[in-house]
XYZ file of C-alpha atoms in Angstrom:
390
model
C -38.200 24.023 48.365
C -37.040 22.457 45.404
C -33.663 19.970 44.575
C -32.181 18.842 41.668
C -32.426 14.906 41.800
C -30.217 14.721 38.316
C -29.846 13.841 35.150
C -31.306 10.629 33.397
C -30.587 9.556 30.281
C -32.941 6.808 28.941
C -32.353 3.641 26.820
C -29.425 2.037 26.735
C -27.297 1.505 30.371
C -24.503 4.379 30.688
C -22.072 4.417 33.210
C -22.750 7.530 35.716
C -21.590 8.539 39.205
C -23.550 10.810 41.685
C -23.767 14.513 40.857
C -22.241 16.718 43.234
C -24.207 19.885 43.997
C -23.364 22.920 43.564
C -23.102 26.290 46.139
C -27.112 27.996 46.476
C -28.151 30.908 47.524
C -29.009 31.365 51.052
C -31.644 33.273 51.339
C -33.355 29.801 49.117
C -33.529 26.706 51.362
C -32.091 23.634 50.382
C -32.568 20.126 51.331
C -30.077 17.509 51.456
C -27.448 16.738 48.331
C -27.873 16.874 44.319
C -28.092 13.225 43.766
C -28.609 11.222 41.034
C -30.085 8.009 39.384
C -28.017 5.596 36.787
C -27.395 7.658 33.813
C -27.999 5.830 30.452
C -28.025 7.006 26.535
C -30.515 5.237 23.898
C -30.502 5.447 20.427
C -32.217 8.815 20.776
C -29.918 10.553 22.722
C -32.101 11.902 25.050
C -30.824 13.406 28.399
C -33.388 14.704 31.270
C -32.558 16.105 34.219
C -34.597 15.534 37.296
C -35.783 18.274 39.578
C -37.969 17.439 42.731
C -39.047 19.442 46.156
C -40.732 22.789 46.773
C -39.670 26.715 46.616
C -41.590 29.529 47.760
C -41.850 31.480 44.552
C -44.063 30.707 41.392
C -40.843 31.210 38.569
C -40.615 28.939 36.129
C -37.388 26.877 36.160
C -34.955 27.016 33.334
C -31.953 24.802 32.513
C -28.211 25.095 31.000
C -26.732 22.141 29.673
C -22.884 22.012 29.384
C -22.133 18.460 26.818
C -18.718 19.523 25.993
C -17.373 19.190 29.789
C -15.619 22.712 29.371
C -17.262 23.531 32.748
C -19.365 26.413 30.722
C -22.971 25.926 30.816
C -23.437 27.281 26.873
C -24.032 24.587 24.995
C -27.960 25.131 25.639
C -28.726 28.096 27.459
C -32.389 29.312 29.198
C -34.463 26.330 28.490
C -37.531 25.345 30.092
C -37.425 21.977 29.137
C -35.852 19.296 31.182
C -34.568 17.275 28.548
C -31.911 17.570 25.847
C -31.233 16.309 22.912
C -27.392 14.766 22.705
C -25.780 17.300 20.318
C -24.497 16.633 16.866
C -20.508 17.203 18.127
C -20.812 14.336 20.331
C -22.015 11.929 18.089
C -19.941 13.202 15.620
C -16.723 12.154 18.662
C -18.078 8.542 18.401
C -17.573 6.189 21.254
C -16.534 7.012 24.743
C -17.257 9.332 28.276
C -17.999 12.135 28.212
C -19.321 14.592 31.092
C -22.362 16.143 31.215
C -23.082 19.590 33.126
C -26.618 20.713 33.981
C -27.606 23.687 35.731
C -30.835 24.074 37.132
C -32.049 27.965 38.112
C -34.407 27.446 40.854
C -35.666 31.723 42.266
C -32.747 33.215 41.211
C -30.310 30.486 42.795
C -28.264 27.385 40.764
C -27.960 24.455 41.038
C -25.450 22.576 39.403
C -24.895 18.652 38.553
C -22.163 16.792 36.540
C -21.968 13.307 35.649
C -20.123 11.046 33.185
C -21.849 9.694 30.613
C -20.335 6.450 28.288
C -21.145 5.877 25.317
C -20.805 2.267 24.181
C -19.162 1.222 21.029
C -20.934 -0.917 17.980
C -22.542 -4.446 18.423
C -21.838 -6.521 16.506
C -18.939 -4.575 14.569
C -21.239 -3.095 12.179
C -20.276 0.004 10.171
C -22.250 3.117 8.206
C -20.895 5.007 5.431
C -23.102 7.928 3.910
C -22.129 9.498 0.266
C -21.678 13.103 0.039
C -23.093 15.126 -2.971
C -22.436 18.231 -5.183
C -25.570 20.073 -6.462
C -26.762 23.239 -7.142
C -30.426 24.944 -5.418
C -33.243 24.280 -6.286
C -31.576 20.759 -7.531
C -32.765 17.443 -4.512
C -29.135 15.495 -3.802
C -29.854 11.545 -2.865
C -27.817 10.546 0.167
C -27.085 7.062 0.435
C -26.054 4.897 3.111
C -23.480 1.794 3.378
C -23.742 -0.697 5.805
C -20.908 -2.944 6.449
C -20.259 -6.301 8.541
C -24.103 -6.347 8.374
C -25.247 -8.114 11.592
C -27.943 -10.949 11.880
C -31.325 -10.665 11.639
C -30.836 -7.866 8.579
C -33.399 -5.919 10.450
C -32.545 -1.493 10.439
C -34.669 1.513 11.742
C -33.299 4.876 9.943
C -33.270 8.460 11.581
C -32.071 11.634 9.805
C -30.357 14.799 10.466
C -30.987 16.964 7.292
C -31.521 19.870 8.469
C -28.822 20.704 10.466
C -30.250 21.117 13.522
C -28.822 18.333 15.536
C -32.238 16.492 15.566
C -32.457 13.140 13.635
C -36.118 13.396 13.060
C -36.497 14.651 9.608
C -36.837 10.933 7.712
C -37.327 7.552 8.419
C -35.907 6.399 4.690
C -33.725 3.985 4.235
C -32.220 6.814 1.839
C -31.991 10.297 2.574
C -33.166 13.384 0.032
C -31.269 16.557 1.015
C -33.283 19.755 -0.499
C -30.506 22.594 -0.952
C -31.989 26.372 -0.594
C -29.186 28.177 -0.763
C -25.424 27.918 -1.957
C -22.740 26.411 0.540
C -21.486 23.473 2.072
C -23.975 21.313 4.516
C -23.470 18.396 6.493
C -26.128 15.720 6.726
C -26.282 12.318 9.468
C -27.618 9.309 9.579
C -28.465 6.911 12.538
C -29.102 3.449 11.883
C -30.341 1.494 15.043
C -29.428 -2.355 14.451
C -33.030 -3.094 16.186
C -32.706 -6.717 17.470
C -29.335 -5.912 19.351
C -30.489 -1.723 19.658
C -26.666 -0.806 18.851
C -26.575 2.114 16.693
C -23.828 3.867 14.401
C -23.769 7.267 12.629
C -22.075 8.589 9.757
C -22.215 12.095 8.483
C -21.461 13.074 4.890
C -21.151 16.975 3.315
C -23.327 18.645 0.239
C -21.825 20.917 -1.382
C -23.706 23.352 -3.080
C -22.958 25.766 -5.773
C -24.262 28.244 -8.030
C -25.591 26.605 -10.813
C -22.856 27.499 -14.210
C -23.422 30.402 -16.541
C -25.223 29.177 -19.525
C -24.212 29.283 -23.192
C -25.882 32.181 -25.173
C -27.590 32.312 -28.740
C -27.904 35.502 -30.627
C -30.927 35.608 -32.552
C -31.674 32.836 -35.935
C -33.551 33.898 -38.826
C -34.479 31.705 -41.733
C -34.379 33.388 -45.181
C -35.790 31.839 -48.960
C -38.484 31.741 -51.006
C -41.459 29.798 -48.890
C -42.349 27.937 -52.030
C -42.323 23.719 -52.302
C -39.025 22.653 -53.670
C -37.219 26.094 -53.085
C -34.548 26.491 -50.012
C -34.374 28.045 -46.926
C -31.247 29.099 -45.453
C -30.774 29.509 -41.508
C -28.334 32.023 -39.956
C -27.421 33.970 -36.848
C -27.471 32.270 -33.773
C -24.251 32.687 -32.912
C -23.135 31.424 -29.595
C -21.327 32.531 -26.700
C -18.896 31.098 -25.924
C -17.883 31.177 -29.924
C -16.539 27.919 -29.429
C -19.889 26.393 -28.342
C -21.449 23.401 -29.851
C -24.676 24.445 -32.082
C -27.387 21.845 -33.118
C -29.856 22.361 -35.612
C -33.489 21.053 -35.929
C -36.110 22.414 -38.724
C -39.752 22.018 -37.469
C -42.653 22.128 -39.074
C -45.755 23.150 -37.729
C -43.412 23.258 -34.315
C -42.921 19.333 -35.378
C -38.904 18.178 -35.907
C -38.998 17.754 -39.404
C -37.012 14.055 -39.746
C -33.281 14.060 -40.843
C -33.495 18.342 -41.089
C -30.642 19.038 -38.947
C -28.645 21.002 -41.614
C -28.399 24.740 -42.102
C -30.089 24.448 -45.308
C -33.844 23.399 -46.214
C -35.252 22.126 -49.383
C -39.070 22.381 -48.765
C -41.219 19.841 -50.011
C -45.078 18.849 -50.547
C -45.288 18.388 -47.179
C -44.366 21.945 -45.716
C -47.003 23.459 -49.089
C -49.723 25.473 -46.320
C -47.586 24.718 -43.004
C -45.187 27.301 -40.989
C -41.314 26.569 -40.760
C -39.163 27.639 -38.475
C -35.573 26.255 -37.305
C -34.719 25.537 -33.116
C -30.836 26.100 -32.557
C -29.479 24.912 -28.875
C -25.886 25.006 -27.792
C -23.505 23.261 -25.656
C -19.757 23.889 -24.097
C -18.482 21.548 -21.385
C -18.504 23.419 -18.187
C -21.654 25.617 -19.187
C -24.940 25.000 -18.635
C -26.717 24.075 -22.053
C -28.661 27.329 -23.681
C -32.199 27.518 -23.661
C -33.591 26.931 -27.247
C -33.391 29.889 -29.670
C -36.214 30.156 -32.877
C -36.625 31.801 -35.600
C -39.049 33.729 -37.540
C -41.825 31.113 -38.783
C -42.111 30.571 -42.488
C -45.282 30.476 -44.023
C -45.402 27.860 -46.808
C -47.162 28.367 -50.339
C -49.817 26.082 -50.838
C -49.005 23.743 -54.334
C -50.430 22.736 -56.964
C -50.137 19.369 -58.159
C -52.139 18.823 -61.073
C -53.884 22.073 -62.371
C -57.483 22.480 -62.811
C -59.336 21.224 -65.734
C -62.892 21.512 -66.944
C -65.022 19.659 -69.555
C -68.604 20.275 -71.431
C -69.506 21.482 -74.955
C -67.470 24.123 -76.880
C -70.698 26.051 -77.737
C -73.156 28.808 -76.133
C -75.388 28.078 -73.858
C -73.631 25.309 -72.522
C -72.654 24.195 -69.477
C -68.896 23.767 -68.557
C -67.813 21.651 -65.286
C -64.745 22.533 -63.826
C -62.468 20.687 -61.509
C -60.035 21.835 -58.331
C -56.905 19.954 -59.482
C -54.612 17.989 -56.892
C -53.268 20.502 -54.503
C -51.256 20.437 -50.572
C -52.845 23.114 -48.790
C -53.518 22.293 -45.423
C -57.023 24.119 -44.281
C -56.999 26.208 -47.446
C -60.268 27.614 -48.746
C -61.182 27.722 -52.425
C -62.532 30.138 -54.472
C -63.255 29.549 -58.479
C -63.776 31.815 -61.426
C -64.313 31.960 -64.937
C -62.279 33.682 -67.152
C -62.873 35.291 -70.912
C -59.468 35.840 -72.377
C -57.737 36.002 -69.306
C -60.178 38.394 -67.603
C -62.577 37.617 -64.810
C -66.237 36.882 -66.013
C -68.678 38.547 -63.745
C -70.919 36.576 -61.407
C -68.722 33.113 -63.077
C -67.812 31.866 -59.222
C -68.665 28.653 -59.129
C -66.804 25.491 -60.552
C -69.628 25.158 -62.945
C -70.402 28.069 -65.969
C -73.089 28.044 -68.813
C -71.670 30.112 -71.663
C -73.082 33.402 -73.253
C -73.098 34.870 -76.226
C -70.285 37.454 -75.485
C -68.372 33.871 -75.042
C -68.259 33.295 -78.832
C -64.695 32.982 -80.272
C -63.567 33.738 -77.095
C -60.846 31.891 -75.154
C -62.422 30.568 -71.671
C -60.269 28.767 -68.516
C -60.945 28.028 -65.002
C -58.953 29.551 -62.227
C -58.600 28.027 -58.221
C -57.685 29.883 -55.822
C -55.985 28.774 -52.410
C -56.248 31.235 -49.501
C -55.225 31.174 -45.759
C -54.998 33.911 -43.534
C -51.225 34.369 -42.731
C -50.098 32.556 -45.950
C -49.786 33.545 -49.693
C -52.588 33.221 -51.762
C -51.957 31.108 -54.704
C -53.916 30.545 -57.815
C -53.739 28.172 -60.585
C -54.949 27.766 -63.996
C -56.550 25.182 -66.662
C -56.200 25.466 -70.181
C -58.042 28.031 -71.993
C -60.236 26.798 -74.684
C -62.014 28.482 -77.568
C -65.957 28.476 -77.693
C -67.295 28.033 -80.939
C -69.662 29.957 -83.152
């Protein structure tokens, strides 16, 4: 046969008083009374009853727990452990006693035990605050925890209840990081053990969390202009919703923020010549979130020319002419060269070097350079022509 000795708190010294047992089944022998030892409560909260004796059948033994002391055994039904956890609702009622129902069912009888159980106050007078938070999923909200009328030696152990499930054994921090996976309102707890005295206090604080706000919307942006060095580009379209949304402007080059561009408007200089431009437009409204950033089409940029190409040598046939590029901005650019006769291409006349010919007499020659990038417009430029002599 088997008895229920009791329940056994341990830690901290509780006032108890002997359990009284409750009716069994007959046909289940019994021996003697349901007593019990000192109950106590630590820091932990952890309640065990105690079942000793024999029984004739090989079941296993389940418990109910009633913490509330409404005489209903439903605050932890079925269990097969013999110890409990204090719930959440108690320490959320603070100091006091409270009585404490368990139910042990031995082959199909019950046995029931009750007991008061005290709960001291503070030590020492000390006091825990925890701050509350508003965040949205996805979004970690830092709980933080006040400690007031701090006793001597400063010396705290930290336990934490983020999870909701009554169990204050998801951090040791001194802080606590509550990780929000769905909108609602949460509650979090704290226990901080005083460690040289072991008195304890709790504080509980609420996270609210919401769906994140509706962000602002851009309609598309599209640049416009001629893509040549000094000329302007003009930005448009991105219009916002809300209208009344706050729109900032940055021109980039080469996906760079161009310094200072934050205008609609865009003179391009040397610097752009053989580089893609493009403008980023964000927007903001109070009470929105901010909009993601909107681009537009890229820009490719004209290479420039400087200073044109020139070429020296002797006027005459049969010499050789030496050509040169000129100054140009044309970022990864190839060249390519050739000799004109009167403005028309010269056969085979590709390199920046030419020997004139015959059919070169009294005939106008110049030197054209050619800038070319896939993507970008090819641009040429020119020397002077000059006349070879008879």
């Amino acid at each position: 046969m088997r008895r229920v000795m009791g329940v056994c708190l341990a830690g901290l010294a509780m006032v108890a008083s002997v359990l009284v047992a409750g009716p069994a089944r007959a046909d289940v022998p019994v021996v003697g009374l349901i007593t019990v030892d000192p109950l106590n409560i630590d820091h932990w909260g952890t309640l065990t009853a105690t079942l000793s004796g024999n029984d004739s059948c090989a079941q296993p033994v389940t418990y109910d727990w009633d913490f509330d002391g409404d005489g209903s055994y439903d605050d932890l039904v079925g269990t097969t452990s013999n110890s409990a956890e204090w719930p959440a609702a108690q320490w959320s009622s603070g100091p006091g006693t409270y009585e404490v129902g368990v139910r042990a069912n031995v082959c199909g009888a019950t046995f029931p035990a009750s007991a008061d159980v005290t709960v001291p106050g503070l030590a020492g007078s000390f006091y825990v605050t925890l701050s509350g938070a508003v965040t949205e999923v996805g979004i970690p909200a830092p709980l933080f925890v006040t400690i007031q009328n701090r006793p001597a030696p400063d010396d705290f152990g930290y336990s934490w209840d983020l999870d909701g499930d009554g169990a204050f054994d998801d951090s040791s921090a001194t802080y606590g990081t509550f990780e929000p996976t769905a909108i609602g309102t949460f509650q979090a707890r704290v226990r901080v053990l005083h460690k040289p005295s072991g008195s304890f206090a709790i504080a509980t604080s609420t996270i609210r969390v919401e769906a994140p706000p509706e962000p602002v919307t851009l309609a598309p942006a599209v640049v416009t202009g001629t893509p040549k060095v000094s000329y302007v580009l003009v930005a448009s379209g991105a219009t916002p919703t809300p209208g009344n949304a706050v729109r900032t402007v940055k021109w980039l080059r080469d996906g760079v923020p161009i310094t200072g561009a934050t205008l609609a408007t865009y003179r391009l200089t040397t610097a752009d010549a053989g580089r893609r431009v493009r403008i980023e437009v964000r927007a903001t409204l109070s009470g929105y979130a901010d909009s993601a950033p909107v681009l537009s089409n890229s820009v490719a940029v004209a290479a420039h020319n400087s200073v044109r190409p020139t070429f020296s040598g002797t006027l005459r046939v049969g010499r050789k002419l030496t050509g040169t590029r000129g100054t140009w901005y044309a970022p990864n650019h190839t060249y390519t060269y050739r000799w004109l006769r009167d403005g028309k291409a010269i056969s085979g006349a590709t390199a920046l070097t030419y020997v004139t010919k015959s059919t070169d007499r009294g005939k106008r020659i110049s030197l054209r350079v050619t800038r070319q990038r896939a993507g970008f417009p090819t641009v040429h430029a020119y020397s002077v022509a000059r006349t070879i002599s008879r």
